[in-house]
CSV table of C-alpha atoms and ligand atoms in Angstrom, one decimal:
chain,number,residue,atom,x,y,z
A,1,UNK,CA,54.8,-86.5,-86.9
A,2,UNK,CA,54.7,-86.7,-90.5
A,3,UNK,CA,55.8,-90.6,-91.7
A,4,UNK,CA,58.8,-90.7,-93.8
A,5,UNK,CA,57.5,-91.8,-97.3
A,6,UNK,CA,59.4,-95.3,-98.1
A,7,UNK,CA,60.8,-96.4,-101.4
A,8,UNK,CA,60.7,-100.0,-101.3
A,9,UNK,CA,62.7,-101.4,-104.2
A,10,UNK,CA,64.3,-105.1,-102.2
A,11,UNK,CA,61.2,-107.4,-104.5
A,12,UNK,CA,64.0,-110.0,-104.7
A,13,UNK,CA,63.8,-109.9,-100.7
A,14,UNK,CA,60.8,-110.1,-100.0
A,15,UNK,CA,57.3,-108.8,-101.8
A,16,UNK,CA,53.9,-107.7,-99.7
A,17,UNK,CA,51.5,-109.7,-99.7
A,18,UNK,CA,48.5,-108.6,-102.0
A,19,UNK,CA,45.2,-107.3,-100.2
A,20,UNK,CA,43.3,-110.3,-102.1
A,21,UNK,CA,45.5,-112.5,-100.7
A,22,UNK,CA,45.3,-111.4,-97.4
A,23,UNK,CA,41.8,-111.2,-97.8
A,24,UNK,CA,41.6,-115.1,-99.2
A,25,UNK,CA,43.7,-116.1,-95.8
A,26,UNK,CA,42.0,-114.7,-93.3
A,27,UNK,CA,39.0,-117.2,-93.2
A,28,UNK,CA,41.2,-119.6,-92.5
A,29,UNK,CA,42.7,-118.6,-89.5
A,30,UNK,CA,39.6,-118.4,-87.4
A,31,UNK,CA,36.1,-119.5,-89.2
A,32,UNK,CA,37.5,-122.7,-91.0
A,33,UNK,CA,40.4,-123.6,-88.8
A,34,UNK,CA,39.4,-127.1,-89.4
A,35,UNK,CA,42.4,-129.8,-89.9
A,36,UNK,CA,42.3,-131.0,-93.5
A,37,UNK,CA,43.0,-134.4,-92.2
A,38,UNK,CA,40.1,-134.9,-89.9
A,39,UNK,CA,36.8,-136.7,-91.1
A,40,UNK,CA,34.1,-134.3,-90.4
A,41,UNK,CA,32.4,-132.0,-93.0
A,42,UNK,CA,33.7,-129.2,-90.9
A,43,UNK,CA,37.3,-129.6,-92.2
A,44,UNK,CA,36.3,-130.8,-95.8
A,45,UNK,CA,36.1,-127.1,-97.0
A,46,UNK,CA,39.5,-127.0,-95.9
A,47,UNK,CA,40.6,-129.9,-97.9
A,48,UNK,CA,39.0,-128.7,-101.3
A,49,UNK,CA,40.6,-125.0,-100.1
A,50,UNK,CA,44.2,-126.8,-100.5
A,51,UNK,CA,43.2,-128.4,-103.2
A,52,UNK,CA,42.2,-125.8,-105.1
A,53,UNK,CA,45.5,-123.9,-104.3
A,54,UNK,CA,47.6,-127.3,-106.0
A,55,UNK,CA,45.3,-127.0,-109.2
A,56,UNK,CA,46.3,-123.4,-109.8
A,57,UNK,CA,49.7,-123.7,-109.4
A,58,UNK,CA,49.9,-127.1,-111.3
A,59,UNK,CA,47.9,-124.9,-113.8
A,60,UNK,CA,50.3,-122.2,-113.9
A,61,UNK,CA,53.2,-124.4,-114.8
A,62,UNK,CA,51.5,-126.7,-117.5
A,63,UNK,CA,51.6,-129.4,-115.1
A,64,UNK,CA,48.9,-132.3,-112.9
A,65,UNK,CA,48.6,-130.8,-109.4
A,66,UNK,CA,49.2,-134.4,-108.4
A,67,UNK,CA,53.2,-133.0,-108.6
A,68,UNK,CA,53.0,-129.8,-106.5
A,69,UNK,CA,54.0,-130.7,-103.0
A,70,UNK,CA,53.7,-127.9,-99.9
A,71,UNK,CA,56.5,-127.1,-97.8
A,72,UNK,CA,57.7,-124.1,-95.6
A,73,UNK,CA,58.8,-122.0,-98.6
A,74,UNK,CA,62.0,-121.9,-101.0
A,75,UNK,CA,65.1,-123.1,-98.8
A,76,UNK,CA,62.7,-126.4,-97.6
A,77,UNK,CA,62.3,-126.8,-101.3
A,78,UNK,CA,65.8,-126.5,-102.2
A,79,UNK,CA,66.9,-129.0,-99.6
A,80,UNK,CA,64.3,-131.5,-100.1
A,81,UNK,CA,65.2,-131.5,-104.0
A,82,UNK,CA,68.9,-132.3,-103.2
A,83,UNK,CA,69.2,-134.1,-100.3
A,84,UNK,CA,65.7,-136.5,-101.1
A,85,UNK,CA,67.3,-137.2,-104.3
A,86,UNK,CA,70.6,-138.2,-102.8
A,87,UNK,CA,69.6,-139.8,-100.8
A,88,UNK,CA,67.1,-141.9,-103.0
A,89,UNK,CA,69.4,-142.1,-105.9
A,90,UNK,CA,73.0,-143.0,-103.7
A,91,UNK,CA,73.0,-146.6,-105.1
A,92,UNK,CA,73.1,-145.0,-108.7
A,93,UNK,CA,75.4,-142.9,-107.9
A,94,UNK,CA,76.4,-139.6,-105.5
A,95,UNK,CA,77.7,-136.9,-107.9
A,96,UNK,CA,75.8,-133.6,-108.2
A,97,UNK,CA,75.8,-130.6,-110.7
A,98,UNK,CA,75.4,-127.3,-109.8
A,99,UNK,CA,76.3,-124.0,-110.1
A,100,UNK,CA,78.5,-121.2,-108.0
A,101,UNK,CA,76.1,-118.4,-108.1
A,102,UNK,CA,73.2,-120.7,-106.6
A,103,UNK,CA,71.5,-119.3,-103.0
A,104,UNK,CA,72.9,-120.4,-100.2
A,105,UNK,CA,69.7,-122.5,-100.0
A,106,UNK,CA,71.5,-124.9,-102.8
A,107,UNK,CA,74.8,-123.9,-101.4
A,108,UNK,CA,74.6,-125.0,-98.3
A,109,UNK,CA,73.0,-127.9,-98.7
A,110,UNK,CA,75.5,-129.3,-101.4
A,111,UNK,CA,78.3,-128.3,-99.0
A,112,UNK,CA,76.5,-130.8,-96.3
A,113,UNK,CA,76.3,-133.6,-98.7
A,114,UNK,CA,79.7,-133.2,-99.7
A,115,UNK,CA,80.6,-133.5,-95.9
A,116,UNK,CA,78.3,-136.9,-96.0
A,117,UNK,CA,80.1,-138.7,-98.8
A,118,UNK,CA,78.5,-137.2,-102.1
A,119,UNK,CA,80.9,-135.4,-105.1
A,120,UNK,CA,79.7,-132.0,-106.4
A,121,UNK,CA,80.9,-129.8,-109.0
A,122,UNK,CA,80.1,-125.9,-109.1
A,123,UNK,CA,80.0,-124.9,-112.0
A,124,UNK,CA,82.1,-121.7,-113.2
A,125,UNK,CA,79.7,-119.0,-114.9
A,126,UNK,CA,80.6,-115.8,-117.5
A,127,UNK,CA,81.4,-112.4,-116.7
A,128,UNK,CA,77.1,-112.0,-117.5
A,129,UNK,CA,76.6,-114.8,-114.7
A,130,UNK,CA,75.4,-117.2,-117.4
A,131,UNK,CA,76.6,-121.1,-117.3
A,132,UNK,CA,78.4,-122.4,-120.2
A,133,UNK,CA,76.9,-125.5,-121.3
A,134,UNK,CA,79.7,-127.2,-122.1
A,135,UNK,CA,81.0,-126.8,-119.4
A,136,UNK,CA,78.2,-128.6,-118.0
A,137,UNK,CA,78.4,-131.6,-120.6
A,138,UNK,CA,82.2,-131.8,-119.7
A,139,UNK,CA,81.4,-132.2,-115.8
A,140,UNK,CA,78.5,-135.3,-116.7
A,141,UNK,CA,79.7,-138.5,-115.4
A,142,UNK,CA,78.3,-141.8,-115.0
A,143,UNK,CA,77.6,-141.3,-111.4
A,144,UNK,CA,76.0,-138.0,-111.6
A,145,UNK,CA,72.6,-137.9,-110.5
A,146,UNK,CA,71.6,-134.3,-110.2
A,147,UNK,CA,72.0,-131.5,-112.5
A,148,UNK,CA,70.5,-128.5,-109.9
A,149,UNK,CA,70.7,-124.6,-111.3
A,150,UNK,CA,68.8,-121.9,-110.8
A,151,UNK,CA,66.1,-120.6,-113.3
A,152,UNK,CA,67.0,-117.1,-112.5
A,153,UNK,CA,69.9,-115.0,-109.7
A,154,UNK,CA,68.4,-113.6,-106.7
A,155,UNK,CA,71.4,-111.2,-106.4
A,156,UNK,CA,72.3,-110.4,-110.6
A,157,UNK,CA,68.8,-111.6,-112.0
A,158,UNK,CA,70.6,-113.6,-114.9
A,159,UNK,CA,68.4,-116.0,-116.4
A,160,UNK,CA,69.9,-119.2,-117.1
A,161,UNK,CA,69.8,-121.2,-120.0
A,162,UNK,CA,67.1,-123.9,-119.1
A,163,UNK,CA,65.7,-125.3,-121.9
A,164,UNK,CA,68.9,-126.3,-123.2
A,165,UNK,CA,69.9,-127.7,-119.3
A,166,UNK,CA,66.9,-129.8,-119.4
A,167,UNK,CA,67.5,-131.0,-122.8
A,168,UNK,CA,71.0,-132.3,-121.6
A,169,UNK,CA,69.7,-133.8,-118.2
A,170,UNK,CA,67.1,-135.6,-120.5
A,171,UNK,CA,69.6,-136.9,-122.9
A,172,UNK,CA,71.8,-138.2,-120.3
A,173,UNK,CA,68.9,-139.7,-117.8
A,174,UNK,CA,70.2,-137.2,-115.4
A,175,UNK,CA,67.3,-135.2,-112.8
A,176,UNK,CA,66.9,-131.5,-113.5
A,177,UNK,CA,66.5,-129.3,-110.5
A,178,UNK,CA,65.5,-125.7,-110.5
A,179,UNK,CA,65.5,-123.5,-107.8
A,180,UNK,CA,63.2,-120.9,-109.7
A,181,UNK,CA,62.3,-119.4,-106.3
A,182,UNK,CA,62.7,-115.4,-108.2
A,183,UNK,CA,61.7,-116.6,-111.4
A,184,UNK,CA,58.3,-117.7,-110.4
A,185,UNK,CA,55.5,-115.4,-111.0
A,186,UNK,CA,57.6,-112.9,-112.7
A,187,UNK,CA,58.2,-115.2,-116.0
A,188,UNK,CA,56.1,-117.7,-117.8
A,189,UNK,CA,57.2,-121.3,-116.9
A,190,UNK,CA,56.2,-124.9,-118.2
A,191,UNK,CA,58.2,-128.0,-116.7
A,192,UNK,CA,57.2,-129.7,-119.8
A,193,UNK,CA,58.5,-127.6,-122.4
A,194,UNK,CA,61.7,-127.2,-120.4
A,195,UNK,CA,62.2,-130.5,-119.6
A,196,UNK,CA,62.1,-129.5,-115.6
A,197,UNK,CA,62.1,-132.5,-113.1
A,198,UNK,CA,61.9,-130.5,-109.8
A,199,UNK,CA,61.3,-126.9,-109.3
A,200,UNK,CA,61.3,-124.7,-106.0
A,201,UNK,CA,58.8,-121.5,-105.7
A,202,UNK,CA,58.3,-119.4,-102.2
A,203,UNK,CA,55.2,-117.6,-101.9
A,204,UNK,CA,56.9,-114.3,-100.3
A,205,UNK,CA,58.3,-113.5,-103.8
A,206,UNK,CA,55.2,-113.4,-105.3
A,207,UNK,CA,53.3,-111.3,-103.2
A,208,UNK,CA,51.8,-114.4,-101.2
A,209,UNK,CA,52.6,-115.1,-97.4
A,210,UNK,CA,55.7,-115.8,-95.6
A,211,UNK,CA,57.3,-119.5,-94.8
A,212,UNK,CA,55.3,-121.4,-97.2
A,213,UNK,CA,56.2,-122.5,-101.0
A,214,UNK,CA,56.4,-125.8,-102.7
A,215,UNK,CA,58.3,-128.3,-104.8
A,216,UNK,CA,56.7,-129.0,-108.1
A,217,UNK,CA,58.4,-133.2,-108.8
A,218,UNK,CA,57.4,-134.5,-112.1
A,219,UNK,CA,55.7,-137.6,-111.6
A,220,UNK,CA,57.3,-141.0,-111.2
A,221,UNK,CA,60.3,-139.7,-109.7
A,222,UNK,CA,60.4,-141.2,-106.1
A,223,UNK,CA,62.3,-138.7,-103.8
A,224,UNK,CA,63.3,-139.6,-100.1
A,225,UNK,CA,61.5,-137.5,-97.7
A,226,UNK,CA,62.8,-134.8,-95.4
A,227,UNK,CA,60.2,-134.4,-93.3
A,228,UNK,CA,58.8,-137.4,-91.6
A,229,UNK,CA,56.0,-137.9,-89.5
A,230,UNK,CA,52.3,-138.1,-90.7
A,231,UNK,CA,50.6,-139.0,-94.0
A,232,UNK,CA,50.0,-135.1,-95.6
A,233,UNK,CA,50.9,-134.4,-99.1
A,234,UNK,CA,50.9,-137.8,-100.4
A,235,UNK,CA,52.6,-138.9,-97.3
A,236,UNK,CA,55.9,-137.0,-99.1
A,237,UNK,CA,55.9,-133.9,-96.5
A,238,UNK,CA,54.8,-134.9,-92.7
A,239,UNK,CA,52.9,-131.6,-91.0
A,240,UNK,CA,49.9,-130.3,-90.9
A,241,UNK,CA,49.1,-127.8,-93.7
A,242,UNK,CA,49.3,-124.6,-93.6
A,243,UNK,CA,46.0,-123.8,-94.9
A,244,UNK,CA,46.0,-120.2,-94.7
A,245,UNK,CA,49.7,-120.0,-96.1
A,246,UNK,CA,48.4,-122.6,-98.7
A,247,UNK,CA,45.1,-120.6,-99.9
A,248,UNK,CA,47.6,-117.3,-100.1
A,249,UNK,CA,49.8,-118.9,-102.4
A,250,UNK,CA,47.3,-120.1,-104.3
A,251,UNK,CA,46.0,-116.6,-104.6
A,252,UNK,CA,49.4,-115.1,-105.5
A,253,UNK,CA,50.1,-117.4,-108.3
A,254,UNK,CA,46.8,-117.0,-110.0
A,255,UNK,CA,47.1,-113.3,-109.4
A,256,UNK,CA,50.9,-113.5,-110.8
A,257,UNK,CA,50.0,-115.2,-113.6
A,258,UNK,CA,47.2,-113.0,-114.8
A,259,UNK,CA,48.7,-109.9,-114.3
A,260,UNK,CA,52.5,-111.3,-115.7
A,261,UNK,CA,52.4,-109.9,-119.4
A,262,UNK,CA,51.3,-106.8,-118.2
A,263,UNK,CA,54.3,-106.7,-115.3
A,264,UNK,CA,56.9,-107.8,-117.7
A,265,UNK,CA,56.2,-104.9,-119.9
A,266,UNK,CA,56.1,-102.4,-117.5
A,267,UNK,CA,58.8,-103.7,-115.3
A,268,UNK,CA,61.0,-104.4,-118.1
A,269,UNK,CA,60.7,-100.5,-119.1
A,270,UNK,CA,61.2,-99.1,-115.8
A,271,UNK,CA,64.6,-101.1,-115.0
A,272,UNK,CA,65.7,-99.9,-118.5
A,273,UNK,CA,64.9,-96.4,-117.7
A,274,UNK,CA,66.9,-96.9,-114.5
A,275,UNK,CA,69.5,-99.1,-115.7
A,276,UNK,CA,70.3,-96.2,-118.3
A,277,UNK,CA,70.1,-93.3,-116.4
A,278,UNK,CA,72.5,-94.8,-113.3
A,279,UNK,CA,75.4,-96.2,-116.2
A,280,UNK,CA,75.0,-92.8,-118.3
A,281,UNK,CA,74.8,-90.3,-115.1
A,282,UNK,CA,77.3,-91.9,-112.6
A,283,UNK,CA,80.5,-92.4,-113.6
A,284,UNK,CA,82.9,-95.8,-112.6
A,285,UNK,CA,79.6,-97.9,-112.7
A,286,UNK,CA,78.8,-100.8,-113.9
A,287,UNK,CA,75.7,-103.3,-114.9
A,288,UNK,CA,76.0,-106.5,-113.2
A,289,UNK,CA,75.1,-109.6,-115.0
A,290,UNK,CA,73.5,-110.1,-118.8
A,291,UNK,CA,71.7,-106.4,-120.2
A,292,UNK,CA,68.5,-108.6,-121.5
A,293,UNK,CA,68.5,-111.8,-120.0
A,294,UNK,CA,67.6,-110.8,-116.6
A,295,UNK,CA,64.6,-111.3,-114.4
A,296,UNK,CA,62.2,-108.0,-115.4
A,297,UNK,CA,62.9,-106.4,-112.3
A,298,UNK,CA,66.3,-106.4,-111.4
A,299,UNK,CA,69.2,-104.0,-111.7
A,300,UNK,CA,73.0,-104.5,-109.9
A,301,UNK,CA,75.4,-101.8,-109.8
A,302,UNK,CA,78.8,-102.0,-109.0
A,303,UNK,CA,80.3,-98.6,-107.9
A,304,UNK,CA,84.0,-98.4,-107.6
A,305,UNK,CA,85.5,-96.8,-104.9
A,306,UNK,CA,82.4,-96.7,-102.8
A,307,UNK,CA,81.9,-99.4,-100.4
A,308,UNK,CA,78.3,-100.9,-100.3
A,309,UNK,CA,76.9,-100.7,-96.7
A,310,UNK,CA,77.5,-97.4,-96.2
A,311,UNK,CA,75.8,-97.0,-99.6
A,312,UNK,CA,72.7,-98.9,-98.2
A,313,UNK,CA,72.6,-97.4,-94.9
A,314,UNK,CA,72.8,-93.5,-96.8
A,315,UNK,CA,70.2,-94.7,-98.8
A,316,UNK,CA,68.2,-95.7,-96.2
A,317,UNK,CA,68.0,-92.2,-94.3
A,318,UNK,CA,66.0,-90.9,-97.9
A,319,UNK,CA,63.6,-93.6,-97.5
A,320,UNK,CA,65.1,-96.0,-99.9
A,321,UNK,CA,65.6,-99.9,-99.4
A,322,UNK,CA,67.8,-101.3,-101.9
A,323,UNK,CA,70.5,-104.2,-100.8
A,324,UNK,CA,74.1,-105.0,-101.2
A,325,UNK,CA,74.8,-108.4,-102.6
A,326,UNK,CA,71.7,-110.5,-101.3
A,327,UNK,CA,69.4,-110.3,-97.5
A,328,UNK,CA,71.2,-113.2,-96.7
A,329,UNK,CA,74.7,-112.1,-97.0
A,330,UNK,CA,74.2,-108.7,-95.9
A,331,UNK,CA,75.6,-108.0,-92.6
A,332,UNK,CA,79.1,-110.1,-93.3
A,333,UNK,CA,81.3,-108.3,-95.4
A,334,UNK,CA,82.6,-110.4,-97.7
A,335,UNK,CA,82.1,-109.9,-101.5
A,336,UNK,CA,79.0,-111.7,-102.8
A,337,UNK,CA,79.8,-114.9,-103.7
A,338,UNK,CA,77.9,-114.4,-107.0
A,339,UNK,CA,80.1,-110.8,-107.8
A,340,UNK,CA,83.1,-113.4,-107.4
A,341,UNK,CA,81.8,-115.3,-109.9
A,342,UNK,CA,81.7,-113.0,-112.5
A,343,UNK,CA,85.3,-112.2,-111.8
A,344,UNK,CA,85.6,-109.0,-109.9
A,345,UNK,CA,88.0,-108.2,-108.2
A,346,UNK,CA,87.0,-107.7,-104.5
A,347,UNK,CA,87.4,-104.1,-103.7
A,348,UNK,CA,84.8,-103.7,-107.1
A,349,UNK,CA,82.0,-106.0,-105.8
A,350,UNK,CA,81.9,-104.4,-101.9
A,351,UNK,CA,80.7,-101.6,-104.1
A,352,UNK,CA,77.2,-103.2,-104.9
A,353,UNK,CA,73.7,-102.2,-105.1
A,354,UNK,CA,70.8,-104.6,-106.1
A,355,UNK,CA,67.8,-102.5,-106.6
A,356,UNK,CA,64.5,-105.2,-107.5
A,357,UNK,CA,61.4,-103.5,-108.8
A,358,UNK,CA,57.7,-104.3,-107.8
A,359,UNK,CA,54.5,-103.5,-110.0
A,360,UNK,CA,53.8,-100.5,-107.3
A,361,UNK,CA,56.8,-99.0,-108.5
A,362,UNK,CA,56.7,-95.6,-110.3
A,363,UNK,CA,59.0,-93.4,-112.3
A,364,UNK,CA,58.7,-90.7,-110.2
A,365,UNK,CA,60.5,-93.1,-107.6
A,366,UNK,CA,62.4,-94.2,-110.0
A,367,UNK,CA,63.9,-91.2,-110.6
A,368,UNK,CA,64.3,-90.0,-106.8
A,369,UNK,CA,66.3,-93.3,-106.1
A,370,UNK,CA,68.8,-92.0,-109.1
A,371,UNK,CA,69.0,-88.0,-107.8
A,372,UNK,CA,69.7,-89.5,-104.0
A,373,UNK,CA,72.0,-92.3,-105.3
A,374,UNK,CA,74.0,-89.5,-107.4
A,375,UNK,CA,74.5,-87.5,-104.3
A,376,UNK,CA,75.2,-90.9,-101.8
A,377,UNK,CA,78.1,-92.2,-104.7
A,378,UNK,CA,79.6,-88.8,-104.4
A,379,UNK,CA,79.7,-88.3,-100.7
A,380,UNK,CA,81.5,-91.5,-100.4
A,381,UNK,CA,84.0,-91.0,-103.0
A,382,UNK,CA,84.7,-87.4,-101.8
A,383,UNK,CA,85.7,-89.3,-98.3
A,384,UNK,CA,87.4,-92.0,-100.2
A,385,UNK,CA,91.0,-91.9,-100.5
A,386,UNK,CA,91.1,-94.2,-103.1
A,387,UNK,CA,89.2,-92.4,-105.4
A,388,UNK,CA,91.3,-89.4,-104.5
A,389,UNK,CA,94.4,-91.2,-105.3
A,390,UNK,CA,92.6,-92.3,-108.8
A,391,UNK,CA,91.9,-89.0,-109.5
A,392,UNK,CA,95.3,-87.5,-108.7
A,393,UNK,CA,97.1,-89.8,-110.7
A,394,UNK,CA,95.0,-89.5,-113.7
A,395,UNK,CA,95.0,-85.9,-113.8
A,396,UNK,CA,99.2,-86.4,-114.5
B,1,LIG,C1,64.5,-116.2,-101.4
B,1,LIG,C2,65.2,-117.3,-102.1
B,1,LIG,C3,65.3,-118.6,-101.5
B,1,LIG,C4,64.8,-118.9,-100.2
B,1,LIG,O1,63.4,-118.9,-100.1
B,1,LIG,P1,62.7,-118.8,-98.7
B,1,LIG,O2,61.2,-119.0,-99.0
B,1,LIG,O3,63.0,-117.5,-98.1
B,1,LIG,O4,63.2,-119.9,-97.8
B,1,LIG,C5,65.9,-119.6,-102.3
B,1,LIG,N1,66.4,-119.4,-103.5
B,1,LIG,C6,66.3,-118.2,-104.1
B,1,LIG,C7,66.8,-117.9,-105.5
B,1,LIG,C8,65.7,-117.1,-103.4
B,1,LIG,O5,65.7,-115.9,-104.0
C-alpha cells in the first residue's frame, strides 16, 4: 500500500527531533549510561556532557550557564517560576501579574495560587493579542511580586512587548517571568538586554526531545523549589538528569541558533505567501493576532460559518495536520480562550485554524494546504445553514 504523504504544519505542537540530535542522544542511553552524580571516571563524561548542554544554552541567551536549570520541559518551567517565587517571596507580598492569553501552563498554575491565598490580575490584551502597557503599570501594586507574560502565543503567535515589560518590572523591583517556550529557537533572545528574570524553553519546540526543557533564573534570585529530593542542579531541581534529553537540547539549541537568520527569512516568507493567499482567496476570513509581530511561523484563521473540528478532521483525510485553537484545548469545544481575548464573538473563534510552519516546509505544500482548505471551507459552508441564511438575506 502506498503511504499517504503527510503535511505536517502543527510546529507550535510539537517539532521532530533533528537526526543530529538524535544522533547526539543515543550514546547516552546505552554506552555512557553512567549517573552524573556518581564518583567514578565512568560517569564524569556524563557530567561534562550536561555541562556542555548548560554552556550552550546560557550562550544562546547572552547569559552564565550557572542560571540555566533542567527540568521536565515547558509546563515544569512555568510552574516552578510562579509557584517557587510565591512561595519564596509571600512575606513581600502575594500579588501576581499576568496575562489572559498565557498557556494553560501559567494558567493553571495562577488559578492554584489564587485558590492558596495569592491575588492575580490577568491582564486584558488588543484585538492583535498584544498587552497594553499601561494597563500593566495601572495593575502594579505594592504587593506584587511577579510580572509573568509570555514572549510569544502558542495559539496567535503575537509577540509581546518585552523589553518595555522588563523595563517596568526593573523600575518597580518587581520579577519578570517569561514563558518563551514558542519563542525560543525561533527568535534571537538576551535576558540581559530585555531585562528577563526567569525564562521557560521546552526542547520539543525546537526540534530537541520530548519532556525536558529548562528555566533560565538570573542569578541572585533565590526561588523555592518544586521538586525536592536530592542535590542535582545546584540542589534547585531534585532528580536524576536526564542526560540524553539534556545532550538533545543542547544540540537543538545550538542547531536553532545557527540556522535562526536563515529560518526567520524563509519562514517569514512562506507564512506571508500563505497568510495572503488564504485572506485574498477565501472569503469571511480573517488573520488572527498582529500581521508582523508574530512568531515567523505562525498563521491563525478564523472562518466564519465553518466550525473548526470538522475543519481539522477534513483536513486531516488530505494528509494535512493543522489545529484548532491549541493541542491542549482541542478535544473540548469551547472557544480558545486566547480567541476570547481578542474579542470574538464565540460562534467566529469555533471557526479556527492555526497552521505553524517548520524549516522542512515547502511552497509546494504550501500551496496544497490552501487548494484543500478552499474546498474543506466550502463543503462546510454549503452544509451550513447559517451561512445559507447570510447569503439569503444579503442577496435582498
Ligand atoms: C508547549 C508549551 C508549553 C508547555 O511545554 P511542555 O514542554 O509541553 O510542557 C508551555 N507554554 C507554551 C507557550 C507552549 O507552547
Amino acid at each position: 500500500m502506498e503511504e499517504k504523504k503527510i503535511i505536517y504544519m502543527d510546529h507550535a505542537a510539537t517539532t521532530a527531533a533533528r537526526p543530529e540530535v538524535v544522533e547526539a542522544m543515543l550514546p547516552y542511553f546505552t554506552d555512557k549510561f553512567g549517573n552524573p552524580s556518581s564518583v567514578y571516571t565512568f560517569a564524569s563524561g556524563n557530567r561534562d556532557a550536561v555541562s556542555n548542554a548548560r554552556r550552550i544554552i546560557a550562550s544562546t541567551l547572552n547569559t552564565e550557564a550557572s542560571n540555566i536549570y533542567f527540568t521536565a520541559g515547558g509546563s515544569e518551567s512555568d510552574n516552578w517560576a510562579l509557584k517557587g517565587t510565591a512561595l519564596s517571596l509571600a512575606d513581600k507580598g502575594r500579588h501576581i501579574i499576568t496575562s489572559k492569553i498565557e498557556h494553560h501552563a501559567i494558567l493553571h498554575t495562577a488559578e492554584f495560587l489564587e485558590e492558596n491565598g495569592y491575588d492575580v490580575t490577568y491582564l486584558d490584551v488588543d484585538e492583535n493579542g498584544i498587552i497594553r502597557l499601561d494597563d500593566l503599570k495601572r495593575s502594579i501594586r505594592p504587593d506584587t511580586i511577579l510580572i509573568s507574560i509570555m514572549f510569544a502565543n502558542n495559539e496567535i503567535g503575537t509577540i509581546q512587548p518585552i523589553r518595555e515589560i522588563g523595563e517596568i518590572a526593573r523600575e518597580h523591583n518587581i520579577l519578570f517571568h517569561t514563558d518563551a517556550v514558542q519563542a525560543y529557537g525561533q527568535l534571537p533572545i538576551d535576558v540581559e538586554a530585555l531585562n528577563i528574570d526567569m525564562l521557560s524553553a521546552s526542547g520539543h519546540k525546537l526540534n530537541g526531545p520530548k519532556g525536558i526543557g529548562f528555566l533560565y533564573i538570573r542569578k541572585g534570585i533565590i526561588l523555592k523549589n518544586l521538586l525536592h529530593g536530592g542535590q542535582q542542579e545546584r540542589s534547585k531541581r531534585a532528580g536524576t538528569e536526564n542526560v540524553p534529553g539534556i545532550v538533545g537540547l543542547g544540540k537543538a539549541a545550538e542547531l536553532a541558533a545557527k540556522t535562526m537568520d536563515e529560518r526567520i527569512q524563509k519562514e517569514t516568507e512562506l507564512r506571508d505567501y500563505l497568510i495572503d493567499r488564504v485572506l485574498a482567496e477565501i472569503p469571511y476570513s480573517r488573520l488572527n493576532g498582529h500581521r508582523n509581530k508574530r512568531l515567523p511561523n505562525n498563521a491563525n484563521f478564523c472562518f466564519q460559518f465553518v466550525e473548526g473540528e470538522s475543519m481539522l478532521i477534513m483536513l486531516d483525510m488530505a494528509g494535512i495536520c493543522g489545529s484548532s485553537g491549541s493541542a491542549c484545548t482541542s478535544g473540548s469545544l469551547d472557544p480558545s480562550h486566547v480567541l476570547m481575548a481578542l474579542g470574538l464573538p464565540k460562534e467566529v473563534a469555533r471557526g479556527s485554524l492555526r497552521l505553524t510552519l517548520g524549516g522542512e516546509n515547502t511552497r509546494e505544500e504550501v500551496d496544497y494546504v490552501i487548494d484543500n482548505l478552499k474546498s474543506v471551507v466550502d463543503k462546510l459552508r454549503s452544509m451550513s445553514p447559517a451561512y445559507e441564511d447570510y447569503i439569503k438575506n444579503s442577496q435582498i
